[in-house]
Coordinates of C-alpha atoms in Angstrom, one line a residue:
Chain A
M1 CA 83.8 70.8 89.8
L2 CA 81.3 70.6 92.5
F3 CA 84.2 69.7 94.5
D4 CA 86.0 73.1 94.0
Y5 CA 82.6 74.8 95.0
A6 CA 82.6 72.5 98.2
N7 CA 85.6 74.0 99.3
I8 CA 84.0 77.8 99.8
L9 CA 81.3 76.1 101.9
V10 CA 84.6 74.9 104.4
F11 CA 86.4 78.3 104.4
V12 CA 82.9 79.8 105.3
A13 CA 82.6 77.2 108.2
L14 CA 86.5 78.0 109.2
G15 CA 85.7 81.3 108.7
L16 CA 83.1 81.4 111.2
F17 CA 85.1 78.6 113.6
L18 CA 87.7 81.1 114.1
P19 CA 86.4 83.2 116.1
A20 CA 83.7 81.2 117.5
M21 CA 87.0 79.4 118.7
M22 CA 88.4 82.6 120.0
M23 CA 85.9 84.1 121.7
G24 CA 84.9 80.9 123.4
L25 CA 88.5 80.2 124.6
G26 CA 88.2 83.9 125.9
A27 CA 85.1 83.3 127.5
L28 CA 86.3 80.7 129.8
L29 CA 89.8 82.6 130.7
R30 CA 88.4 86.5 130.6
P31 CA 86.9 88.7 133.7
H32 CA 83.4 89.1 133.3
N33 CA 82.3 92.8 135.3
P34 CA 80.0 94.8 133.9
E35 CA 78.7 98.0 135.7
K36 CA 76.7 100.5 134.8
Q37 CA 79.2 103.3 133.6
K38 CA 81.1 100.7 132.1
L39 CA 78.4 99.6 129.6
T40 CA 77.5 103.2 129.0
T41 CA 78.2 104.5 125.1
Y42 CA 81.9 105.9 125.0
E43 CA 81.9 109.8 124.0
C44 CA 84.9 111.0 124.8
G45 CA 83.6 111.7 128.5
E46 CA 81.0 113.5 127.7
E47 CA 77.0 112.7 129.0
V48 CA 75.7 111.0 125.9
S49 CA 72.8 112.7 124.8
G50 CA 70.4 110.5 122.5
N51 CA 70.6 107.8 119.9
S52 CA 73.0 107.4 117.6
W53 CA 70.7 106.2 114.9
I54 CA 70.2 109.5 113.1
N55 CA 69.7 110.4 109.9
F56 CA 73.1 110.5 108.2
N57 CA 74.0 112.6 104.8
I58 CA 72.3 112.2 101.8
R59 CA 75.5 111.9 100.0
F60 CA 76.4 108.7 101.4
Y61 CA 73.2 107.3 99.7
L62 CA 74.4 109.4 96.2
I63 CA 77.7 107.6 96.1
A64 CA 75.9 104.0 96.8
L65 CA 73.5 104.9 93.8
I66 CA 76.6 105.7 91.3
F67 CA 78.4 102.6 92.9
I68 CA 75.2 100.5 91.8
V69 CA 75.3 101.7 88.0
F70 CA 78.8 100.9 87.7
D71 CA 79.3 98.1 89.6
V72 CA 76.3 96.6 87.2
E73 CA 78.7 97.9 84.5
V74 CA 81.6 96.0 85.7
A75 CA 79.3 93.0 86.3
F76 CA 78.5 92.9 82.7
I77 CA 82.1 93.5 81.4
Y78 CA 83.1 90.4 83.3
P79 CA 81.7 88.3 80.4
V80 CA 82.9 89.7 77.8
V81 CA 86.6 90.9 78.8
T82 CA 86.7 86.7 79.3
V83 CA 85.8 85.6 76.0
F84 CA 87.7 88.5 74.0
R85 CA 91.0 87.1 73.4
D86 CA 89.2 84.1 71.8
W87 CA 87.1 86.5 69.5
V88 CA 90.3 88.3 68.3
A89 CA 91.6 84.9 67.8
D90 CA 88.6 84.0 65.6
G91 CA 88.9 87.7 63.4
R92 CA 85.9 88.9 65.7
G93 CA 87.9 90.8 67.9
L94 CA 87.1 94.6 65.9
F95 CA 83.2 94.1 66.4
A96 CA 84.0 93.1 70.0
L97 CA 86.1 96.0 70.7
V98 CA 83.6 98.9 69.5
E99 CA 80.7 97.1 71.1
I100 CA 82.4 97.4 74.3
L101 CA 83.4 101.2 73.5
I102 CA 80.1 101.7 72.8
F103 CA 78.8 100.4 76.3
V104 CA 81.6 101.9 77.9
A105 CA 80.5 105.5 76.3
I106 CA 77.1 105.3 77.4
L107 CA 78.1 105.1 80.8
L108 CA 80.8 107.2 80.6
A109 CA 77.9 110.2 79.4
G110 CA 76.6 108.4 82.9
L111 CA 79.6 109.5 84.9
V112 CA 80.1 113.1 82.9
Y113 CA 76.1 113.6 83.9
V114 CA 76.7 113.2 87.5
W115 CA 80.4 115.4 87.4
T116 CA 78.4 117.9 85.6
K117 CA 75.4 118.0 88.2
G118 CA 78.0 117.8 91.2
D119 CA 77.1 115.0 92.7
L120 CA 80.7 113.8 92.7
A121 CA 81.9 117.1 94.8
W122 CA 82.0 116.4 98.5
L123 CA 82.0 119.1 99.6
K124 CA 79.1 121.2 98.6
S125 CA 77.9 124.7 100.2
V126 CA 74.7 124.4 101.4
V127 CA 72.5 127.9 101.1
T128 CA 70.6 128.4 103.9
Q129 CA 67.8 131.4 104.3
G130 CA 70.0 134.7 104.0
D131 CA 72.6 133.4 105.4
E132 CA 76.3 133.3 103.5
P133 CA 77.2 129.4 102.0
E134 CA 78.4 127.4 104.5
P135 CA 80.5 124.6 103.8
T136 CA 79.0 121.1 105.8
L137 CA 81.0 118.2 106.5
P138 CA 79.2 114.6 106.4
G139 CA 76.8 113.6 109.3
G140 CA 78.0 117.3 110.5
S141 CA 76.5 118.1 114.2
R142 CA 74.1 120.9 112.4
H143 CA 72.0 117.7 111.9
V144 CA 72.0 116.1 114.7
T145 CA 69.2 116.7 117.1
D146 CA 67.7 114.8 120.5
Chain B
M1 CA 94.0 68.8 95.6
Q2 CA 90.7 66.0 94.2
A3 CA 93.2 64.3 92.2
F4 CA 95.4 63.7 95.6
L5 CA 92.7 63.1 97.5
D6 CA 91.4 60.5 94.8
T7 CA 94.8 58.6 95.4
L8 CA 94.5 58.6 98.7
L9 CA 90.9 57.1 98.5
G10 CA 91.8 54.4 96.7
D11 CA 88.3 52.7 95.6
A12 CA 86.3 54.1 98.0
A13 CA 83.0 54.3 97.1
G14 CA 79.5 56.3 97.8
L15 CA 79.0 57.9 101.3
E16 CA 82.5 56.3 102.4
R17 CA 84.1 58.9 99.2
Q18 CA 82.1 61.7 100.0
L19 CA 83.1 62.0 103.6
G20 CA 86.9 61.5 102.7
Y21 CA 86.5 64.5 100.2
L22 CA 84.7 66.2 103.4
A23 CA 87.4 65.1 105.4
G24 CA 90.0 66.0 103.0
M25 CA 88.8 69.4 102.9
V26 CA 88.8 70.5 106.3
V27 CA 92.3 69.6 106.8
F28 CA 94.0 71.1 103.9
G29 CA 91.5 74.2 105.0
A30 CA 92.3 74.1 108.5
V31 CA 96.6 73.8 107.7
V32 CA 95.8 76.9 105.7
V33 CA 94.0 78.8 107.7
F34 CA 95.8 77.8 110.7
G35 CA 99.1 77.0 110.0
F36 CA 99.2 80.5 107.4
V37 CA 96.6 82.7 107.9
L38 CA 96.3 82.9 111.6
P39 CA 100.2 83.4 112.3
F40 CA 100.4 85.5 109.5
A41 CA 98.1 88.3 110.4
G42 CA 100.0 88.4 113.7
I43 CA 103.3 88.1 112.5
V44 CA 103.1 90.9 110.1
T45 CA 101.9 93.5 113.2
W46 CA 105.2 92.9 114.6
A47 CA 107.1 93.4 111.2
E48 CA 105.1 96.1 110.9
R49 CA 106.2 97.5 113.8
R50 CA 109.8 97.0 113.5
I51 CA 110.0 98.1 110.1
W52 CA 107.7 101.5 111.3
A53 CA 110.4 101.8 114.0
R54 CA 113.6 101.3 111.9
I55 CA 112.4 104.1 109.2
Q56 CA 111.6 106.0 112.2
S57 CA 114.6 105.5 113.8
R58 CA 113.0 104.0 117.0
V59 CA 114.2 100.4 118.1
G60 CA 110.4 98.7 118.3
P61 CA 109.2 96.5 119.9
N62 CA 112.8 93.9 121.0
R63 CA 111.9 92.2 124.5
V64 CA 109.8 89.1 123.6
G65 CA 111.7 86.8 122.3
P66 CA 114.8 87.3 119.4
F67 CA 114.0 90.4 118.3
G68 CA 110.6 90.9 119.8
F69 CA 109.4 88.4 117.5
L70 CA 107.2 86.8 120.0
Q71 CA 105.1 89.9 120.4
W72 CA 102.3 88.8 118.5
L73 CA 101.6 85.9 120.5
A74 CA 102.2 88.0 123.7
D75 CA 99.5 90.8 122.5
G76 CA 97.2 87.6 121.4
V77 CA 97.3 86.4 124.6
K78 CA 96.2 89.8 126.5
N79 CA 93.8 90.3 124.2
I80 CA 92.4 87.1 124.9
L81 CA 92.2 87.6 128.8
K82 CA 90.6 91.3 128.2
E83 CA 87.1 91.6 129.3
D84 CA 84.5 91.7 126.7
I85 CA 82.6 94.7 126.8
I86 CA 79.0 95.4 125.1
P87 CA 77.5 98.3 125.5
T88 CA 73.6 98.7 126.8
V89 CA 72.6 100.3 124.4
A90 CA 73.7 98.6 121.5
D91 CA 72.3 96.2 119.2
R92 CA 73.5 93.4 120.6
P93 CA 72.8 90.1 117.9
L94 CA 74.5 92.5 115.2
F95 CA 77.0 93.8 117.5
R96 CA 78.5 90.2 117.8
F97 CA 77.6 89.0 114.6
A98 CA 80.0 91.8 113.1
P99 CA 83.2 90.2 113.3
Y100 CA 82.1 86.7 112.1
V101 CA 81.1 88.6 108.7
V102 CA 84.6 90.1 108.3
M103 CA 86.4 87.0 109.3
V104 CA 84.6 84.8 106.7
G105 CA 85.2 87.7 104.1
F106 CA 88.4 87.6 104.9
V107 CA 89.6 83.9 105.2
G108 CA 87.3 82.9 102.1
A109 CA 89.5 84.6 99.9
F110 CA 92.3 81.9 100.8
V111 CA 90.7 79.6 98.8
C112 CA 91.9 80.9 95.7
V113 CA 95.1 81.6 96.3
P114 CA 97.8 79.9 94.3
F115 CA 100.5 79.4 96.5
S116 CA 102.3 77.1 93.5
G117 CA 101.4 75.1 90.9
D118 CA 99.7 72.2 92.9
L119 CA 99.2 74.3 96.0
I120 CA 96.0 76.0 96.0
I121 CA 92.9 75.0 97.6
A122 CA 90.8 75.0 94.6
D123 CA 91.3 76.3 91.4
L124 CA 88.0 78.1 90.6
N125 CA 87.2 78.6 86.8
I126 CA 85.9 82.2 87.8
G127 CA 88.9 82.5 91.1
I128 CA 89.2 86.5 90.5
L129 CA 85.2 87.6 90.3
Y130 CA 85.1 85.2 93.5
I131 CA 87.9 87.0 95.7
T132 CA 86.5 90.1 94.3
A133 CA 82.7 89.1 95.8
V134 CA 83.4 87.3 99.2
T135 CA 85.9 89.9 100.2
S136 CA 83.2 92.4 99.9
L137 CA 81.5 90.9 102.8
V138 CA 83.9 92.6 104.5
V139 CA 82.1 95.8 103.9
V140 CA 78.9 94.6 105.5
G141 CA 80.7 93.3 108.5
I142 CA 82.0 96.6 109.1
L143 CA 79.1 98.6 108.6
M144 CA 76.9 96.2 110.8
A145 CA 79.6 97.2 113.7
G146 CA 79.5 100.7 112.7
W147 CA 75.7 100.5 113.1
S148 CA 75.1 98.5 115.7
S149 CA 77.8 100.6 118.4
N150 CA 74.9 102.9 118.7
N151 CA 78.3 105.5 119.0
R152 CA 78.7 108.5 116.8
W153 CA 81.8 107.7 115.8
S154 CA 81.1 104.2 114.9
L155 CA 78.4 105.4 112.8
L156 CA 80.4 108.0 110.9
G157 CA 83.6 105.1 110.7
G158 CA 81.3 102.8 109.4
I159 CA 79.4 104.5 106.4
R160 CA 82.4 106.3 105.9
A161 CA 84.3 102.8 105.4
A162 CA 81.3 101.3 103.5
T163 CA 81.4 104.7 101.5
Q164 CA 85.1 104.2 100.3
I165 CA 85.4 100.4 100.0
I166 CA 82.3 100.5 97.7
S167 CA 83.8 103.4 95.6
Y168 CA 87.0 102.1 95.1
E169 CA 86.1 98.4 94.5
I170 CA 85.0 100.1 91.0
P171 CA 88.6 101.2 89.7
A172 CA 89.5 97.7 91.4
S173 CA 87.3 95.7 89.6
L174 CA 88.5 97.6 86.4
A175 CA 91.9 97.2 86.5
I176 CA 91.5 93.4 86.9
F177 CA 90.3 93.9 83.5
P178 CA 93.8 94.3 81.7
A179 CA 95.0 91.2 83.0
V180 CA 92.1 89.0 82.3
L181 CA 91.6 90.3 78.8
L182 CA 95.4 89.3 77.9
S183 CA 95.2 86.1 79.8
G184 CA 91.4 84.9 78.5
T185 CA 90.6 83.0 81.1
L186 CA 89.3 84.3 85.4
S187 CA 90.8 81.5 87.2
M188 CA 94.0 82.4 89.2
Q189 CA 96.4 79.5 88.0
G190 CA 95.0 80.1 84.0
I191 CA 96.2 83.9 84.8
I192 CA 99.6 82.9 86.5
G193 CA 100.0 80.2 83.2
E194 CA 99.7 83.4 80.5
Q195 CA 102.8 85.0 82.6
G196 CA 106.6 83.9 82.0
A197 CA 109.0 83.7 84.5
A198 CA 111.1 86.2 83.0
P199 CA 110.4 90.1 84.5
W200 CA 109.3 91.3 81.1
Q201 CA 107.2 88.5 80.4
W202 CA 104.5 89.5 83.2
H203 CA 101.2 91.3 82.4
M204 CA 102.2 94.3 83.8
F205 CA 105.2 95.2 81.6
H206 CA 102.7 93.9 78.4
S207 CA 101.7 97.5 77.4
P208 CA 101.7 101.1 78.8
F209 CA 98.1 100.8 79.3
T210 CA 98.7 97.3 82.1
L211 CA 101.4 98.9 83.4
L212 CA 98.2 101.8 84.3
G213 CA 96.5 99.0 85.0
F214 CA 98.9 97.8 88.0
G215 CA 99.4 101.0 90.0
L216 CA 95.5 101.6 89.4
F217 CA 94.7 98.0 91.1
F218 CA 97.7 98.4 93.5
T219 CA 95.8 101.9 94.9
A220 CA 92.4 100.7 94.7
A221 CA 93.4 97.6 97.0
L222 CA 94.8 99.6 99.4
A223 CA 91.9 101.8 99.8
E224 CA 89.6 98.4 100.0
G225 CA 91.7 97.2 102.5
N226 CA 91.4 100.3 104.8
R227 CA 95.2 101.5 104.8
T228 CA 97.3 104.2 104.8
P229 CA 97.1 106.8 103.4
F230 CA 93.5 105.9 102.5
D231 CA 92.3 104.7 106.2
L232 CA 89.8 107.4 107.0
A233 CA 87.6 104.8 108.4
E234 CA 89.2 104.5 111.7
A235 CA 91.2 107.9 111.4
E236 CA 92.6 108.4 115.1
S237 CA 92.6 111.7 115.2
E238 CA 88.9 112.5 113.9
L239 CA 87.0 109.7 115.0
V240 CA 88.7 107.8 117.6
A241 CA 88.5 104.3 116.4
G242 CA 85.9 104.6 113.6
F243 CA 83.8 101.8 113.4
A244 CA 85.4 99.4 115.8
T245 CA 85.5 101.9 118.5
E246 CA 82.9 100.1 121.0
Y247 CA 84.9 96.9 120.5
S248 CA 86.8 95.3 123.1
G249 CA 89.3 92.6 123.8
M250 CA 89.6 90.0 121.1
R251 CA 86.7 91.5 119.4
S252 CA 88.3 94.1 118.0
T253 CA 91.3 92.0 117.5
L254 CA 89.4 90.0 114.9
F255 CA 88.6 93.4 112.8
F256 CA 92.2 94.2 113.6
M257 CA 93.1 90.4 112.0
A258 CA 91.7 90.5 109.3
E259 CA 92.5 94.0 108.2
W260 CA 96.4 92.6 108.3
G261 CA 95.8 89.1 107.0
N262 CA 94.1 91.5 104.5
L263 CA 97.9 92.7 103.4
Y264 CA 98.6 89.3 102.3
V265 CA 95.2 88.7 100.0
I266 CA 96.5 92.3 98.4
G267 CA 100.0 91.1 97.8
A268 CA 98.5 87.5 96.4
L269 CA 96.1 89.3 94.3
V270 CA 98.4 91.4 92.6
T271 CA 101.4 89.2 92.3
T272 CA 98.9 86.6 90.5
L273 CA 97.4 89.5 87.9
Y274 CA 100.4 91.6 86.9
L275 CA 103.7 89.9 88.8
G276 CA 103.8 86.7 87.2
G277 CA 102.6 84.7 90.5
W278 CA 104.5 81.2 91.1
Q279 CA 106.3 81.2 87.4
V280 CA 109.9 80.1 87.5
P281 CA 112.0 78.5 85.0
Q282 CA 112.0 74.6 84.6
F283 CA 115.0 73.9 86.1
T284 CA 114.2 70.5 87.6
Y285 CA 111.6 67.8 87.0
N286 CA 111.0 67.0 90.1
P287 CA 107.7 67.8 91.4
V288 CA 108.6 68.7 94.7
L289 CA 111.3 71.0 94.2
M290 CA 109.6 72.8 91.5
N291 CA 106.5 73.5 93.9
L292 CA 109.0 74.4 96.7
A293 CA 111.0 76.8 94.3
Q294 CA 107.0 78.2 93.2
V295 CA 106.2 78.6 96.7
G296 CA 109.3 80.5 97.4
V297 CA 108.3 82.9 94.5
F298 CA 105.3 83.6 95.0
M299 CA 105.5 84.3 99.0
G300 CA 108.8 86.7 97.5
K301 CA 106.6 88.2 95.4
S302 CA 103.8 88.7 97.7
L303 CA 105.7 89.8 100.8
A304 CA 107.4 92.3 98.9
C305 CA 104.4 93.9 98.3
V306 CA 102.9 94.2 101.5
F307 CA 106.4 95.3 102.8
F308 CA 105.9 98.0 100.2
M309 CA 102.4 98.9 101.6
I310 CA 104.0 98.7 105.4
W311 CA 106.5 101.5 103.8
L312 CA 103.7 103.3 102.6
R313 CA 102.1 103.7 106.0
A314 CA 105.2 104.7 107.5
T315 CA 105.6 107.3 104.5
L316 CA 102.4 109.0 103.4
P317 CA 100.0 111.2 105.4
R318 CA 96.5 110.8 105.4
V319 CA 94.1 111.8 102.6
R320 CA 91.1 113.8 103.3
V321 CA 87.9 113.0 102.3
D322 CA 87.2 114.9 99.6
Q323 CA 90.3 114.2 98.5
L324 CA 89.4 110.4 98.8
M325 CA 86.3 110.3 97.1
A326 CA 87.5 112.8 93.9
M327 CA 90.6 110.7 93.2
C328 CA 88.4 107.6 93.0
W329 CA 85.8 108.9 90.5
K330 CA 87.4 111.8 89.2
Y331 CA 90.6 110.2 88.4
M332 CA 90.7 106.3 89.0
V333 CA 87.7 105.6 87.2
P334 CA 88.1 107.4 83.8
L335 CA 91.7 106.1 84.0
A336 CA 91.1 102.6 84.9
M337 CA 88.2 102.7 81.9
L338 CA 91.7 103.8 79.9
S339 CA 93.0 100.9 81.2
V340 CA 90.7 98.8 79.8
L341 CA 89.9 99.8 76.8
G342 CA 93.4 100.4 75.8
T343 CA 94.6 96.8 76.5
A344 CA 91.5 95.9 74.6
T345 CA 92.6 98.1 71.8
M346 CA 96.4 97.0 71.7
M347 CA 95.1 93.1 71.6
V348 CA 93.0 94.0 68.4
A349 CA 95.5 96.0 66.8
L350 CA 98.8 93.6 67.5
P351 CA 97.0 90.3 68.1
N352 CA 100.3 88.6 69.2
G353 CA 101.7 91.3 71.5
S354 CA 104.7 93.6 70.4
H355 CA 108.1 92.6 71.8
T356 CA 109.4 95.7 71.6
L357 CA 106.9 97.6 73.6
R358 CA 106.9 95.2 76.2
M359 CA 110.6 95.5 76.4
A360 CA 110.6 99.2 76.3
T361 CA 108.0 99.3 79.1
F362 CA 110.3 97.5 81.2
A363 CA 113.2 99.3 80.8
V364 CA 111.3 102.6 81.4
V365 CA 110.0 100.7 84.7
V366 CA 113.6 99.6 85.5
G367 CA 115.1 102.8 84.8
V368 CA 112.3 104.6 87.1
V369 CA 113.2 102.0 90.3
I370 CA 116.9 102.6 89.8
R371 CA 116.5 106.6 89.5
F372 CA 114.0 105.9 92.4
A373 CA 117.1 104.2 94.8
F374 CA 119.7 106.3 93.6
K375 CA 117.7 109.7 94.6
V376 CA 117.1 107.6 98.1
R377 CA 121.0 106.6 98.7
F378 CA 122.0 110.7 98.0
H379 CA 119.4 111.9 100.4
L380 CA 120.7 109.0 102.9
K381 CA 124.4 109.8 102.2
R382 CA 123.2 113.7 102.5
A383 CA 121.6 113.1 105.9
R384 CA 124.4 110.9 107.6
K385 CA 127.0 114.0 106.5
L386 CA 124.5 116.6 108.3
D387 CA 125.5 115.5 111.7
Y388 CA 122.5 116.7 113.8
T389 CA 124.1 115.9 117.0
S390 CA 125.9 119.2 116.5
L391 CA 123.1 121.3 116.0
S392 CA 121.7 121.2 119.9
P393 CA 125.2 120.6 122.2
G394 CA 123.0 119.6 125.1
A395 CA 121.4 116.6 123.2
S396 CA 125.1 115.5 121.8
Q397 CA 125.6 113.0 124.3
G398 CA 122.2 111.2 124.9
L399 CA 121.9 110.6 120.9
S400 CA 125.7 109.9 120.0
S401 CA 125.5 106.6 121.9

């Protein structure tokens, strides 16, 4: 048992060693001529203006929040689906099935709520004062300020 | 593997035994990583370019070695010789560490890939859960790369990739459940052991619900692996190279190695969960022959999946961001729940399974595949009959040779 899990450590070590080996090998062979122009940020040839660590669109956070809820759900279903076959063999299958149904129904209600609130819609129209509703793209340039 | 090391170590005890185990693990791991994972990630780039070329009526790489087979080695050597550039404004430690995280997430998945009945590094009892967990590390690496580059393309690409991968993790995990429900275990060998050698004994054909689960898992896995039609994270036409914009030389190669190598992980997962894994009929009692046949069958199935993914990439256009998100949350998540609940209901209603339903599902899938093959053949024939060189007389000489 512990032996099996030790293998994971070995593979993590190998996963770190592999890039380290290649970068190390490359360091011996590759040229190294840094200059100021070469080390600037790539912005399609334009002068770089300001920092890129900016506020980005809130909808990414919304998706992350919804993800957390459903990921927790998946984590809770894992043990149930694993033992479900044994329960069916014991004759407790119907009981377990109804329990899963209730659990999933509550979460589906959550999904329906998020859906009707419009949080799943990626393109939203933003009503600015006195303007026509105007769609914004995620991280669109209108939010980028220096 | 532990049993094999036990026979090798004899009656060594204490520290000597532990060191023996460690040496064995490192040797086996190194064989898998350097003998299979690394060459595979290279060769598949060559294979992909050749297959695309064939689909698009081009030649593809054909200069380095027979059929251009050594192209991947030439590319590797070229990339190792390239200068490594880190922008001055980037967050250096994070920038350098990101490829390592991606590689760990990718290499770690191979602990549980069951190549045959005996050839598996470690048959963890939580196998499939472990693989979904460890491959999630890739997201962290991509987000690190996107953020640390301090470049707007990278930032957008990284955040897009993270949003996409975590979103599709939900349907992917849910679509694993039908297979787990039918097997009653999370261990990879256990899941394969519940399936048979004949195609209709695979989990995929148990009922229409598991068939749905198979389709959803394949699609969601494609999206998680950032493959076309879901490769928005590095959409060249809008984001330059996405999260990898500022990466150059070997560092960017590492990202792409992980991406291409992940094709095999996806293929192996699909094969294990729904396509019967390494199952072959018991034709001999020689364990070596049996294992060889099993490796052949497993490789055949998983490489067929890889071929299918390459084919898709050459065929389908890229989806839009809003389509991508809508497809995940509005279609795939409810459908995946339907697949899980349907399979569970089937198990309660018919505890021994229904052979008729199994054969019916199998027959429908075979019918669809045959119909598709005929359709492709029909269109190919029609395209050949339509002599396109005659349409433009000036070009005919160059094309007819």
